[in-house]
Coordinates of C-alpha atoms in Angstrom, one line a residue:
X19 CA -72.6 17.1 0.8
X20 CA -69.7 15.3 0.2
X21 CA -66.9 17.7 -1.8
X22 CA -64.1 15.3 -1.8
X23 CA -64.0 14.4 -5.7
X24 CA -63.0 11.0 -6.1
X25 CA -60.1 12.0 -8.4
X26 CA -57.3 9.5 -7.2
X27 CA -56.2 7.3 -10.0
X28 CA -55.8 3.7 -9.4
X29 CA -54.5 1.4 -11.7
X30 CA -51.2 1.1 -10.6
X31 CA -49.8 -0.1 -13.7
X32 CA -46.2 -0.8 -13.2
X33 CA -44.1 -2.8 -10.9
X34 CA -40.9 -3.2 -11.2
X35 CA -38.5 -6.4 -11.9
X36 CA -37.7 -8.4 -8.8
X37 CA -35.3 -11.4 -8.1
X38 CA -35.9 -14.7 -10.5
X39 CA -35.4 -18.0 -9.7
X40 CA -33.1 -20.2 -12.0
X41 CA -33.4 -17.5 -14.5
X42 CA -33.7 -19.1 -18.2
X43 CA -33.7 -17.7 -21.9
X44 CA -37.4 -17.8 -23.5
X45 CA -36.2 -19.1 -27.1
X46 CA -34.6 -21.8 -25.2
X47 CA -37.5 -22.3 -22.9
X48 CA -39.4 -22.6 -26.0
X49 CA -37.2 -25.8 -27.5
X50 CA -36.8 -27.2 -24.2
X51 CA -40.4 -27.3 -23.9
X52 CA -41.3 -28.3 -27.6
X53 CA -38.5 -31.0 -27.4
X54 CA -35.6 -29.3 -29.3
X55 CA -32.3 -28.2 -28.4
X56 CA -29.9 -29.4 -25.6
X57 CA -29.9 -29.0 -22.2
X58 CA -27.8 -26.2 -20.6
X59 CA -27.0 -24.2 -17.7
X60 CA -29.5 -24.8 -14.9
X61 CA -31.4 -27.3 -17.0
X62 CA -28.6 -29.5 -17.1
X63 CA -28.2 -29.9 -13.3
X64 CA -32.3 -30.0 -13.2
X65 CA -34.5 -30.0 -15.7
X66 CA -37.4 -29.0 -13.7
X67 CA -35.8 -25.6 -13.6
X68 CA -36.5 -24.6 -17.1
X69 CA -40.0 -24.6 -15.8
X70 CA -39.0 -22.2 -12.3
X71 CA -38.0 -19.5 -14.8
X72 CA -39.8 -16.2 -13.1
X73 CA -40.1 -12.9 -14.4
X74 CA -41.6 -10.7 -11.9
X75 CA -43.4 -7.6 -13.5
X76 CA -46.6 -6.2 -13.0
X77 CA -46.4 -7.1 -9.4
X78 CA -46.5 -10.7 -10.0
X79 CA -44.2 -13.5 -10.7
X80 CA -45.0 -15.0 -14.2
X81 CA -44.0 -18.1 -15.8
X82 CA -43.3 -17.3 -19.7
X83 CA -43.6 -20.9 -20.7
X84 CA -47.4 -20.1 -20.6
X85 CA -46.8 -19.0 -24.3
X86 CA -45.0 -22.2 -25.3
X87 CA -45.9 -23.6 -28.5
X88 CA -48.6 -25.8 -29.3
X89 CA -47.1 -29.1 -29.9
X90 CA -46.8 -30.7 -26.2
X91 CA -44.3 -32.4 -24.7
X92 CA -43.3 -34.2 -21.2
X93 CA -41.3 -31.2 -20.2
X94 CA -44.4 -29.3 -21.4
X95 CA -46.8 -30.7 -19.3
X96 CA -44.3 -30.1 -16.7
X97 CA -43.7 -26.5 -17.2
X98 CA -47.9 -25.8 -16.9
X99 CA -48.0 -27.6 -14.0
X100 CA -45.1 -25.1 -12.2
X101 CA -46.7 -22.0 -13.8
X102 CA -50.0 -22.9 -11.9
X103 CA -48.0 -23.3 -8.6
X104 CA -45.8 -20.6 -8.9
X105 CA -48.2 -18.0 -10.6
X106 CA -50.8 -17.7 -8.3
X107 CA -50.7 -15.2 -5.6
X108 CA -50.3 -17.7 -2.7
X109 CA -49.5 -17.2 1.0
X110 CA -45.4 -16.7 0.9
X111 CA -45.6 -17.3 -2.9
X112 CA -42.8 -14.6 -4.5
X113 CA -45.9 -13.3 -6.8
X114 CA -48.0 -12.6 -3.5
X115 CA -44.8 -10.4 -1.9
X116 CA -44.5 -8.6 -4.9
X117 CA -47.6 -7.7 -5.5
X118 CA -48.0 -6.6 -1.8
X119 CA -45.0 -4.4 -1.9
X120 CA -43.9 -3.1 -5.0
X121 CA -42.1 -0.3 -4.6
X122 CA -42.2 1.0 -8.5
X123 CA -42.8 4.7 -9.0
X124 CA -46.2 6.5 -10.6
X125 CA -46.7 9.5 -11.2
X126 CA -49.9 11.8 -11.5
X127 CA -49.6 14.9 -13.7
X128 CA -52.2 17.6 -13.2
X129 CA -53.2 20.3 -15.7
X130 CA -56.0 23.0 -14.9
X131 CA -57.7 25.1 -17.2
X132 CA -57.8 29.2 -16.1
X133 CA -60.7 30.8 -16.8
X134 CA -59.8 34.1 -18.5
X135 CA -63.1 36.0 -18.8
X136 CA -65.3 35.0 -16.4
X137 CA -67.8 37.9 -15.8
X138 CA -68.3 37.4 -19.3
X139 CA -69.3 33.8 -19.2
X140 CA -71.2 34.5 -15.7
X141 CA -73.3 37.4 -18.1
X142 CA -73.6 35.1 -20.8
X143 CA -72.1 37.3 -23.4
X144 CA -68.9 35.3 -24.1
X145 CA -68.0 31.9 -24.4
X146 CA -65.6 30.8 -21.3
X147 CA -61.7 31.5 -22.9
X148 CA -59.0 28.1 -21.2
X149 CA -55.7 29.0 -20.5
X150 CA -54.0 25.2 -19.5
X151 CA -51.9 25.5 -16.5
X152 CA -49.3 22.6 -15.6
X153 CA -47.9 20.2 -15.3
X154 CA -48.2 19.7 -11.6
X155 CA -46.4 16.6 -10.7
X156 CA -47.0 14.0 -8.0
X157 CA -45.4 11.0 -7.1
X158 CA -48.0 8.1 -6.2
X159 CA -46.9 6.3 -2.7
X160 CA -48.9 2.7 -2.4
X161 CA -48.8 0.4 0.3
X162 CA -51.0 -2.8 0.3
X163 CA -50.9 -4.2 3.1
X164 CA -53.6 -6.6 5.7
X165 CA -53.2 -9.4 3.2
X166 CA -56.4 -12.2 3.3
X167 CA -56.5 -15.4 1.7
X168 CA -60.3 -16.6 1.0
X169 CA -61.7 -19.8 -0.6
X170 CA -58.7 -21.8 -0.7
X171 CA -56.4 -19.7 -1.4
X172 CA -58.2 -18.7 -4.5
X173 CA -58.9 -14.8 -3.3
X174 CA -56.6 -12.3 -2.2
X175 CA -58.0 -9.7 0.0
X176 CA -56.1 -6.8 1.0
X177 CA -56.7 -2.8 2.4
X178 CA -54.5 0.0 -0.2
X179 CA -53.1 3.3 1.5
X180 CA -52.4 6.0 -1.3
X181 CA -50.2 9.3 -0.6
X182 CA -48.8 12.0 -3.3
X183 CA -45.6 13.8 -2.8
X184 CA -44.8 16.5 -4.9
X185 CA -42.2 15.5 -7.5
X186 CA -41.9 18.6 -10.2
X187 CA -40.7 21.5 -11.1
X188 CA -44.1 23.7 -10.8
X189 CA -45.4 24.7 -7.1
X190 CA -48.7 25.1 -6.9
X191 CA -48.8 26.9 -4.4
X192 CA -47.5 29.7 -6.9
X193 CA -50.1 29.5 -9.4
X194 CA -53.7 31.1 -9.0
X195 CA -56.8 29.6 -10.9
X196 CA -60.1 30.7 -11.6
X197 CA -62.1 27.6 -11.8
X198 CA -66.0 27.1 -11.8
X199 CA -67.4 27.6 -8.3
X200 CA -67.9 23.8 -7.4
X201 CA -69.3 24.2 -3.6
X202 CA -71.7 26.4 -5.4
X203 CA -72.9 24.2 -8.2
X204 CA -73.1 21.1 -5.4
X205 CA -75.9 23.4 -3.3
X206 CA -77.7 24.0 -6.4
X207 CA -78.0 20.9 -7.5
X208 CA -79.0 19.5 -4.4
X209 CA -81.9 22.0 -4.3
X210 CA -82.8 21.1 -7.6
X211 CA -83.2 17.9 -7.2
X212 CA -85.4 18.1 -3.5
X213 CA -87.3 20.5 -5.3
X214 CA -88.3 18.0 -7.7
X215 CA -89.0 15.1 -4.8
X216 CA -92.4 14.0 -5.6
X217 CA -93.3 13.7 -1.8
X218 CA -91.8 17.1 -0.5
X219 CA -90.2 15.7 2.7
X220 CA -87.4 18.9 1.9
X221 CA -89.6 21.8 1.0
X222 CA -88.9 23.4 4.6
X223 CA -85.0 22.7 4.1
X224 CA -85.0 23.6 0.6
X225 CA -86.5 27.2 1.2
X226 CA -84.4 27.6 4.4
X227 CA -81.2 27.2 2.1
X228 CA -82.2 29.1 -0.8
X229 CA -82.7 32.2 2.1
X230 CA -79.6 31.5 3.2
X231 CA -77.9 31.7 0.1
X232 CA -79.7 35.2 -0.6
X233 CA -78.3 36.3 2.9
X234 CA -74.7 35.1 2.4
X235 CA -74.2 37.4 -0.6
X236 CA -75.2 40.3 1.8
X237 CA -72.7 39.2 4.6
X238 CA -69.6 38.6 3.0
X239 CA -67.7 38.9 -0.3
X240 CA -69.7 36.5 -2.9
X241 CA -67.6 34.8 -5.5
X242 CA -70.3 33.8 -7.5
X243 CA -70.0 31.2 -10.2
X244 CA -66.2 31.6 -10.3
X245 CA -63.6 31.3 -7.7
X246 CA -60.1 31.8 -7.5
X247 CA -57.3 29.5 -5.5
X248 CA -53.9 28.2 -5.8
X249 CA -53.7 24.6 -7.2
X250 CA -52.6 23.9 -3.7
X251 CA -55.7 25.0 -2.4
X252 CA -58.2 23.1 -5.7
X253 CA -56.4 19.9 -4.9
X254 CA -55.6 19.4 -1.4
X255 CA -58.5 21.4 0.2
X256 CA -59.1 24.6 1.2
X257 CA -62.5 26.1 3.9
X258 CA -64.5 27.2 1.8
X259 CA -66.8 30.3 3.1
X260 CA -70.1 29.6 1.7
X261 CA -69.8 26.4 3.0
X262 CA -68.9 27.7 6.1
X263 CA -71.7 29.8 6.5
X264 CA -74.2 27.2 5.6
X265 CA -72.6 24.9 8.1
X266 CA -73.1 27.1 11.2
X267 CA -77.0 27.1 10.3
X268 CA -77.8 23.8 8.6
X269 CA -74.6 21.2 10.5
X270 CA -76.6 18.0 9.8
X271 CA -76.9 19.1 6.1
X272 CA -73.7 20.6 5.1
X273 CA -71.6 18.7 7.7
X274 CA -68.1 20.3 6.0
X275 CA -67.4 23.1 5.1
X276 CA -63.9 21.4 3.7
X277 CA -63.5 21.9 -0.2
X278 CA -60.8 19.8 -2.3
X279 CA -60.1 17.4 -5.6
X280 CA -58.1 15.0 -3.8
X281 CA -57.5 13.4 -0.6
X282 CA -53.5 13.1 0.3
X283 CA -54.2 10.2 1.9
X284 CA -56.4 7.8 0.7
X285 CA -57.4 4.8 2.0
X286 CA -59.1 1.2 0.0
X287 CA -60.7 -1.9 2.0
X288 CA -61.4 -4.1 1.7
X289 CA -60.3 -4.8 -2.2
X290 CA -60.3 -8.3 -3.1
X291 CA -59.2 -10.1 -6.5
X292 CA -59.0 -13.4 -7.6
X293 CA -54.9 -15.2 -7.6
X294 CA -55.0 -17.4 -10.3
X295 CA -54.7 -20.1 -8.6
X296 CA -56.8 -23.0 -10.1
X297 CA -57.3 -20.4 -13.6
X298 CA -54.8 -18.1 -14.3
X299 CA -57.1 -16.3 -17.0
X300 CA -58.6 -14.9 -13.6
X301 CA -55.4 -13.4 -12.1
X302 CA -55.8 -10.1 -10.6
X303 CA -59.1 -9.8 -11.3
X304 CA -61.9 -7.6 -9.3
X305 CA -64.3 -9.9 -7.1
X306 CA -64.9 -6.7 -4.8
X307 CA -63.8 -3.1 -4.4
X308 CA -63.8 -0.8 -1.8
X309 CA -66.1 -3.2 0.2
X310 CA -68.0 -2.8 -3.1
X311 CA -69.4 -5.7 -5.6
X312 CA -71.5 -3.3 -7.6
X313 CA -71.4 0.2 -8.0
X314 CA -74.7 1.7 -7.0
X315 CA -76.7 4.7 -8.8
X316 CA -76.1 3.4 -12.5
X317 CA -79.4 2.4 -14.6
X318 CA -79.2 -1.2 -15.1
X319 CA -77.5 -4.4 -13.5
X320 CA -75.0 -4.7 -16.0
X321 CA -73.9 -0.7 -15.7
X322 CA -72.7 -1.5 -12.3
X323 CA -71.0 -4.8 -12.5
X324 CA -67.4 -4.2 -11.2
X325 CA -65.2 -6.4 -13.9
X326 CA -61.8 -6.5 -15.3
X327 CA -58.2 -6.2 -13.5
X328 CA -57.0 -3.0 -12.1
X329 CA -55.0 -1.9 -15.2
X330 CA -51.6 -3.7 -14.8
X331 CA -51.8 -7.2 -15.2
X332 CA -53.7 -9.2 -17.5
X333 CA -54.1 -13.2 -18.3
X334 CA -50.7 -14.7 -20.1
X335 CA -50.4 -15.7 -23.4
X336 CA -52.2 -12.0 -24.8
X337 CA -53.4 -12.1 -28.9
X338 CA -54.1 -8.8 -30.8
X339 CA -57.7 -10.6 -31.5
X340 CA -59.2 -10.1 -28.3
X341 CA -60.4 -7.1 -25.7
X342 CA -59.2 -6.3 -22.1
X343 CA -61.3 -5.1 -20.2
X344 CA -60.8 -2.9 -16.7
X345 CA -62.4 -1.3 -13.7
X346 CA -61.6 2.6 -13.7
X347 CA -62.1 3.5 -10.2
X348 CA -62.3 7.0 -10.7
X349 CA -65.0 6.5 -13.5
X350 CA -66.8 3.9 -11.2
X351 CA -67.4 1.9 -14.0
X352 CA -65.4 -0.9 -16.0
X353 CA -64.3 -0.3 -19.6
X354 CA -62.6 -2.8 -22.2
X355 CA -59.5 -1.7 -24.5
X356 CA -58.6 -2.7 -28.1
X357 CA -55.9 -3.8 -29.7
X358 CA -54.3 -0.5 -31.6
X359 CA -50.7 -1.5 -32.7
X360 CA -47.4 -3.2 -31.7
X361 CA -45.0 -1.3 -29.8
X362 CA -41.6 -1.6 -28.3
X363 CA -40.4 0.0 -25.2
X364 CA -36.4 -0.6 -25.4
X365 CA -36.7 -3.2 -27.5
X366 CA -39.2 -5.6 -26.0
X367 CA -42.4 -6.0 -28.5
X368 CA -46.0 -5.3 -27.0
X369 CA -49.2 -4.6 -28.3
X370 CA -50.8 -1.5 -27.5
X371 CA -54.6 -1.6 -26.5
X372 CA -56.4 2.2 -26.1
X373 CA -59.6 3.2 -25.5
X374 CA -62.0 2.6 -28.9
X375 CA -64.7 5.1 -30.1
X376 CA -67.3 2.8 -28.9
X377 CA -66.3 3.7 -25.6
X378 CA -67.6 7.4 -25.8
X379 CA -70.4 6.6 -28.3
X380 CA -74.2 7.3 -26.8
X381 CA -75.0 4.6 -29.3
X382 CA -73.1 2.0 -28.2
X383 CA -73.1 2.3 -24.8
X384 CA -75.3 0.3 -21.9
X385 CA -78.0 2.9 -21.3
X386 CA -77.8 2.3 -17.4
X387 CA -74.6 4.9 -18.2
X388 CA -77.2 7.9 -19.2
X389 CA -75.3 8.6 -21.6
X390 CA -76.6 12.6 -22.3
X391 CA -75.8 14.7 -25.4
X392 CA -73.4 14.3 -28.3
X393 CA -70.8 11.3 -28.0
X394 CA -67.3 12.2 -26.5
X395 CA -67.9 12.4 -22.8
X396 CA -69.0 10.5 -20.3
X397 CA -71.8 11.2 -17.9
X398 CA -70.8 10.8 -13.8
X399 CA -73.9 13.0 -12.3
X400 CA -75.4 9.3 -11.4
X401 CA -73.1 8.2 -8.7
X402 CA -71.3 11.2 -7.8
X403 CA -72.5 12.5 -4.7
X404 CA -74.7 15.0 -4.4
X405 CA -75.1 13.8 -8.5
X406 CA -73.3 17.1 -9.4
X407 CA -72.9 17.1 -12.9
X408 CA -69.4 16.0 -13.5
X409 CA -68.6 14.7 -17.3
X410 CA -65.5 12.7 -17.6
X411 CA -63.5 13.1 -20.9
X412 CA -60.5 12.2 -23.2
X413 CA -58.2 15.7 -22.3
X414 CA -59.1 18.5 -24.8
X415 CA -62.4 16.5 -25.8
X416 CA -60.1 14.2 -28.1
X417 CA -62.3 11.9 -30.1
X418 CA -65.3 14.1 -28.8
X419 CA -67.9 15.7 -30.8
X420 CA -66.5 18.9 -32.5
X421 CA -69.4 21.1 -30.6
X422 CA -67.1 20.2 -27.8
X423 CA -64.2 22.1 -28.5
X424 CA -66.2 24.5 -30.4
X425 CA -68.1 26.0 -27.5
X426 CA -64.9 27.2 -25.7
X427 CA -62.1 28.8 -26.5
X428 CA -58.3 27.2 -26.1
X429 CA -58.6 24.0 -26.6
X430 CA -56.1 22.1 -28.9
X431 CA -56.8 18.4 -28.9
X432 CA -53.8 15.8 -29.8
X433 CA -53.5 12.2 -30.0
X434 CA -49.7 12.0 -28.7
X435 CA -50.8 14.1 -25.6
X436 CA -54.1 13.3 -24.9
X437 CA -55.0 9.9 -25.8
X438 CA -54.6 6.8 -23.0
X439 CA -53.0 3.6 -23.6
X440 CA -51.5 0.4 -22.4
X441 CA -48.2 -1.6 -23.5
X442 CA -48.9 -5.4 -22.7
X443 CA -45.9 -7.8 -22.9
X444 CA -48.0 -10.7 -24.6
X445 CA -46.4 -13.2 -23.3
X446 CA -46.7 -12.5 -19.7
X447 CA -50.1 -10.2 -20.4
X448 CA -47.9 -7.7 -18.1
X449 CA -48.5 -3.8 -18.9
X450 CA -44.8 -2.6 -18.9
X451 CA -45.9 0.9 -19.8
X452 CA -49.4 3.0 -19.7
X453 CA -50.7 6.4 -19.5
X454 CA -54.2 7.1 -18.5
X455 CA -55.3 10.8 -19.3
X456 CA -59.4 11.4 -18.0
X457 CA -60.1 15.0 -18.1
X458 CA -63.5 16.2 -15.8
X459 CA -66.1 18.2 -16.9
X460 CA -69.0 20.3 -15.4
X461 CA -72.0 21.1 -17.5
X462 CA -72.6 24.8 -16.9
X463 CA -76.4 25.6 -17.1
X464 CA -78.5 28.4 -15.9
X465 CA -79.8 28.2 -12.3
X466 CA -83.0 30.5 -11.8
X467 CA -82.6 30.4 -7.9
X468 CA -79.9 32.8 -8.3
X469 CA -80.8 36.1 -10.2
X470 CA -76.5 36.2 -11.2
X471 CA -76.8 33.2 -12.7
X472 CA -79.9 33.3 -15.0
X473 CA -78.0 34.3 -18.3
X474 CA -75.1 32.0 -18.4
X475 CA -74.7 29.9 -21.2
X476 CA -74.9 26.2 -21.2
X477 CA -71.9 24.4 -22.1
X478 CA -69.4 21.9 -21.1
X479 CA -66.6 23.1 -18.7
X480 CA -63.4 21.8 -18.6
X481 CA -62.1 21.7 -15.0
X482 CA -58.7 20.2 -15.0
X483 CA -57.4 16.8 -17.0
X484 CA -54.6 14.5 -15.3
X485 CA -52.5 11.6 -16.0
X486 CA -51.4 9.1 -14.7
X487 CA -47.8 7.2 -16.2
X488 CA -45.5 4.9 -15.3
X489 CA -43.1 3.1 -17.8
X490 CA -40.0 0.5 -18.3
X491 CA -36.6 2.2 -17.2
X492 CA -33.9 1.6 -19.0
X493 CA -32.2 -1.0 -16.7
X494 CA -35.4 -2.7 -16.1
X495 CA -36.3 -3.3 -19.8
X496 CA -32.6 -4.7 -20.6
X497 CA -33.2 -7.1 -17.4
X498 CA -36.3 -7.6 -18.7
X499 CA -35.3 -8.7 -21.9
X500 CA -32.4 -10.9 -20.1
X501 CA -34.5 -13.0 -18.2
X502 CA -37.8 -13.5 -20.7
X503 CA -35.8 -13.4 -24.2

């Protein structure tokens, strides 16, 4: 039984500005290249320069003369001829290095929801009552590094190392929360579902751990379907004792008796996505990740298909017309984003793309998702291990159905909070800001095996919600807008 939720988050979705080369206006890259205006600064020492202009954001280093206008010109044909050499995420290319070893800052916020009456909802008598604790700030640390070049030059494969560092005001080591017993729910459901195996190849197993569970409440304090830790303890990992006890008897079975959220060090390989070079509309995106090309355990081929960009780059010359789509690691699945509005960050104009209805609609959805119950969440029991029922969520159940919220009791769903998003610079297709806010949900149900646990109430348990946000400073938007406008 594998208890290590696969909560990292991992589009990283800013990088800051580098170094240019024979930086250039983009109004004046614009005439140079449509055949208006006079030559100045570099241009007039070189003309090929105009072309060299770089803005590296997002990791890469992007030629804005991709969004030139549409009547061509020598200089023109130029200029697309340097974007596809300098683009691309070559061997010693400046867009390779950046990419490699951004150094921009993430950050993942953590918020928990406290159980206030929980012998109530263990009864059944009371709907569970939320109390939101947080935030609990982290600083995301990435380093890519093992860098591959495949197919000439066409690939990019490389291994990702992610740590968190504590970056906020809260400890959690100071704050207590009573949170659904997930250990607990992960045995049961395994039982459930080798009690159900057609052939019975478990039935000796199965009845050995339902007797042990029966004897572990005899030898030492049972929690039951609640248990209490420090955020410290939810996130990082903390011996869990049922676990324990079940791992001295059954070791092959429950080979850890290790309980946490996330991993504080996490490691990718190999990932591998496409440079651009040859077709920039293919820059940065997915060919394999994790060592995976599909993600196994959804219902149909199309379910699985790993597709999109990671979340912070996307093909140049962006319209409000089309989708973007994007593989959500933590989801294991790929989603597409619509355009929503234009926005500036300091100035520079962008078009916002979030996260339509469609998305968390049962009736719109590929049913190789299983998409179970009113619209509003989205169903994870199929390839998380152990296929606990984990439901993944917009925080509070925004955009959810209303029986949602209705079943618990503290929840206060808002659009300026709790909604996701991404900024993209059209012109480069670069996200310069983003916040992506999932929140994860356990179905409660009652579980016959256990006599405690026969009257609880079915409903949808918020665990905890987190973001992840990185934006534009100050001084990186006015150099932003320097070098591009």
């Amino acid at each position: 039984i594998i208890y290590h939720g696969p909560w990292s988050i991992d589009n990283p979705f800013l990088i800051p500005l580098g170094s240019t080369v024979e930086s250039l206006g983009m109004s004046e890259l614009r005439n140079m290249a449509d055949g208006r205006g006079e030559q100045r600064g570099c241009c007039r020492r070189n003309p090929v320069c105009c072309g060299t202009t770089l803005i590296l954001v997002a990791g890469f280093s992007f030629v804005v003369a991709v969004a030139l206008g549409a009547t061509y010109h020598p200089l023109r044909n130029k200029v697309d001829e340097i974007i596809k050499s300098k683009v691309a995420m070559t061997p010693d290319s400046a867009a390779a290095d950046n990419f490699l070893s951004s150094k921009a800052p993430l950050y993942s916020t953590y918020h928990f929801f406290d159980v206030k009456n929980p012998k109530a909802v263990e009864d059944g008598s009371e709907r569970p009552t939320l109390e939101e604790v947080g935030p609990f700030i982290y600083r995301e640390n990435r380093t890519k590094f093992d860098p591959k070049w495949h197919d000439n030059e066409t690939e990019l494969e490389y291994k990702l190392n992610t740590t968190y560092t504590l970056d906020g005001k809260l400890d959690p080591k100071s704050f207590y929360i009573t949170t659904v017993n997930l250990p607990l729910i992960g045995i049961l459901t395994t039982i459930e579902a080798y009690e159900n195996d057609p052939d019975h190849k478990y039935r000796e197993l199965i009845e050995e751990l339902i007797k042990l569970l029966d004897e572990a409440k005899k030898l030492f304090d049972w929690e039951g379907l609640f248990v209490t830790h420090t955020v410290e303890e939810l996130l990082w990992g903390y011996d869990d004792p049922l676990l324990k006890f079940l791992h001295c008897f059954l070791p092959s079975f429950i080979p850890s008796y290790r309980f946490g959220l996330e991993n504080r060090s996490k490691l990718e390989f190999p990932n591998r996505v496409y440079t651009g070079k040859g077709d920039l509309s293919l820059v940065a995106q997915y060919i394999e990740w994790n060592n995976l090309t599909h993600i196994d355990g959804w219902g149909t081929k199309t379910a699985g298909m790993i597709n999109g960009t990671g979340g912070y780059q996307f093909h140049p010359g962006m319209t409000r017309d089309e989708n973007i789509t994007a593989f959500i690691s933590q989801l294991y699945r790929s989603g597409y984003f619509s355009y929503e509005k234009d926005a500036s960050i300091y100035g520079i104009e962008t078009y916002q793309f979030g996260l339509p209805m469609a998305e968390l609609s049962n009736k719109s959805q590929d049913p190789g998702f299983y998409f179970d119950g009113p619209s509003g969440v989205l169903n994870l029991t199929a390839v998380y291990p152990q296929h606990v029922p984990i439901f993944a969520s917009k925080p509070h159940f925004l955009d959810g159905d209303p029986g949602y919220v209705a079943n618990v009791t503290g929840l206060h769903p808002n659009r300026s909070l709790h909604d996701s998003f991404l900024n993209v610079e059209p012109l480069t297709g670069a996200a310069l800001g983003a916040s992506k806010r999932i929140q994860i949900n356990l179905r409660m149900q009652p579980y016959d095996k256990i006599p405690e646990l026969k009257t609880i109430q079915e409903v949808m348990l918020p665990v905890f919600w987190v973001a992840e946000e990185g934006s534009l400073t100050l001084s990186l938007a006015n150099e932003f807008k320097q070098k591009v406008y």
